[in-house]
Amino acid sequence: QVVLVESGGGLVQTGGSLRLSCAASGRTFGSYAMGWFRQAPGKDLELVAAISWTGRRTYYTDSVKGRCTISRDNAKNTTYLQMNSLKPEDTAVYYCASTHQAMGNTRDEFDYWGQGTQVTVSS
């Protein structure tokens, strides 16, 4: 069992910033690639960003490129998503997920999921 716990969500105005954190336990954090997903009401789950277990490869969906940065700190078993220049369309529940693979780009590749943290961007 791998347990993932997200934190850092909240309410922010358009143009503001948030840093989401995902704390992992139960397995060696550095052995797994990590991803951040989001789901807005009535919309499909969307991959926002992913990072390889080494941290040497990253992926971002086009809508957040230049505004978001994914990173990880294996010593703290924590993955981060720094979100800047936030827009109302970023409003969603954000989930972190892990995969045993070195890198993952689709939801089916991720094995463990957190409970989610709400991000709301006001206009």
Short mmCIF file of C-alpha atoms in Angstrom, two decimals:
data_model
loop_
_atom_site.label_atom_id
_atom_site.label_comp_id
_atom_site.label_asym_id
_atom_site.label_seq_id
_atom_site.Cartn_x
_atom_site.Cartn_y
_atom_site.Cartn_z
CA GLN A 1 0.00 0.00 0.00
CA VAL A 2 1.27 3.42 -1.05
CA VAL A 3 -0.43 6.35 0.65
CA LEU A 4 -0.40 9.76 -1.01
CA VAL A 5 -1.63 12.89 0.74
CA GLU A 6 -2.06 16.19 -1.08
CA SER A 7 -1.97 19.60 0.54
CA GLY A 8 -1.62 23.24 -0.43
CA GLY A 9 -4.88 23.82 -2.25
CA GLY A 10 -7.11 26.76 -1.52
CA LEU A 11 -8.74 29.88 -2.85
CA VAL A 12 -6.66 32.32 -4.86
CA GLN A 13 -7.40 35.26 -7.14
CA THR A 14 -6.65 35.26 -10.83
CA GLY A 15 -2.92 35.77 -11.33
CA GLY A 16 -2.02 34.35 -7.94
CA SER A 17 0.12 31.37 -7.04
CA LEU A 18 -0.15 28.14 -5.09
CA ARG A 19 2.24 25.33 -4.31
CA LEU A 20 0.71 21.89 -4.01
CA SER A 21 2.50 19.17 -2.07
CA CYS A 22 2.13 15.40 -2.22
CA ALA A 23 3.59 13.38 0.63
CA ALA A 24 4.16 9.69 -0.06
CA SER A 25 4.58 6.83 2.38
CA GLY A 26 4.73 3.05 2.26
CA ARG A 27 7.27 2.70 -0.57
CA THR A 28 10.57 4.22 -1.58
CA PHE A 29 9.59 7.54 -3.08
CA GLY A 30 12.59 7.76 -5.38
CA SER A 31 11.65 4.52 -7.11
CA TYR A 32 8.47 5.93 -8.62
CA ALA A 33 7.50 8.50 -11.18
CA MET A 34 4.88 10.97 -9.98
CA GLY A 35 2.10 12.89 -11.63
CA TRP A 36 -0.40 15.63 -10.90
CA PHE A 37 -3.90 15.32 -12.33
CA ARG A 38 -6.93 17.56 -12.03
CA GLN A 39 -10.65 17.24 -12.54
CA ALA A 40 -13.04 20.13 -12.91
CA PRO A 41 -16.79 19.60 -12.38
CA GLY A 42 -18.32 17.81 -15.35
CA LYS A 43 -14.96 17.34 -17.07
CA ASP A 44 -12.60 14.44 -17.58
CA LEU A 45 -9.58 13.81 -15.44
CA GLU A 46 -6.62 15.61 -16.98
CA LEU A 47 -2.90 15.08 -16.55
CA VAL A 48 -1.32 18.39 -15.56
CA ALA A 49 2.30 17.40 -15.06
CA ALA A 50 4.50 14.39 -14.46
CA ILE A 51 8.07 13.83 -13.33
CA SER A 52 10.31 10.81 -13.72
CA TRP A 53 11.59 9.04 -10.64
CA THR A 54 15.02 10.57 -11.20
CA GLY A 55 13.56 14.04 -11.74
CA ARG A 56 15.38 14.30 -15.07
CA ARG A 57 12.27 14.22 -17.26
CA THR A 58 9.11 16.26 -16.90
CA TYR A 59 5.85 16.57 -18.79
CA TYR A 60 3.33 19.41 -18.83
CA THR A 61 0.00 19.73 -20.54
CA ASP A 62 -0.05 22.63 -22.99
CA SER A 63 -2.45 24.73 -20.93
CA VAL A 64 -0.01 25.04 -18.01
CA LYS A 65 3.34 25.21 -19.77
CA GLY A 66 5.26 28.23 -18.55
CA ARG A 67 3.01 28.62 -15.51
CA CYS A 68 3.58 25.40 -13.57
CA THR A 69 6.65 23.55 -12.38
CA ILE A 70 6.71 20.01 -11.04
CA SER A 71 9.54 18.97 -8.74
CA ARG A 72 10.34 16.33 -6.17
CA ASP A 73 12.36 16.00 -3.00
CA ASN A 74 13.13 12.34 -2.41
CA ALA A 75 14.62 13.00 1.03
CA LYS A 76 11.19 14.27 2.11
CA ASN A 77 9.20 11.78 0.00
CA THR A 78 7.36 14.75 -1.43
CA THR A 79 6.38 15.96 -4.89
CA TYR A 80 5.44 19.57 -5.57
CA LEU A 81 3.46 21.46 -8.15
CA GLN A 82 4.21 25.17 -8.20
CA MET A 83 1.37 27.00 -9.96
CA ASN A 84 1.73 30.62 -11.02
CA SER A 85 -0.42 33.04 -12.99
CA LEU A 86 -3.48 31.05 -12.07
CA LYS A 87 -6.65 31.37 -14.12
CA PRO A 88 -10.28 30.52 -13.34
CA GLU A 89 -10.03 27.57 -15.71
CA ASP A 90 -7.43 26.06 -13.37
CA THR A 91 -10.18 25.53 -10.81
CA ALA A 92 -10.39 21.80 -10.10
CA VAL A 93 -9.64 19.07 -7.62
CA TYR A 94 -5.97 18.23 -7.97
CA TYR A 95 -4.73 14.69 -7.38
CA CYS A 96 -1.24 13.32 -7.12
CA ALA A 97 -0.50 9.81 -8.30
CA SER A 98 2.45 7.44 -8.46
CA THR A 99 3.58 4.74 -10.86
CA HIS A 100 6.16 2.00 -10.59
CA GLN A 101 7.38 3.02 -14.04
CA ALA A 102 10.26 5.41 -14.57
CA MET A 103 7.86 7.84 -16.29
CA GLY A 104 4.14 7.99 -16.95
CA ASN A 105 1.97 10.11 -19.24
CA THR A 106 -1.47 8.47 -19.07
CA ARG A 107 -3.82 7.83 -16.17
CA ASP A 108 -3.78 4.07 -16.70
CA GLU A 109 -0.07 3.96 -15.93
CA PHE A 110 -0.52 5.34 -12.42
CA ASP A 111 -1.14 2.85 -9.63
CA TYR A 112 -1.79 4.89 -6.49
CA TRP A 113 -3.80 8.04 -5.98
CA GLY A 114 -4.30 10.63 -3.30
CA GLN A 115 -7.64 11.96 -2.11
CA GLY A 116 -7.25 15.31 -3.84
CA THR A 117 -6.99 18.94 -2.85
CA GLN A 118 -9.31 21.69 -4.07
CA VAL A 119 -7.91 24.63 -6.02
CA THR A 120 -10.32 27.48 -6.67
CA VAL A 121 -9.29 30.52 -8.71
CA SER A 122 -11.66 33.46 -8.45
CA SER A 123 -12.20 35.99 -11.21
#
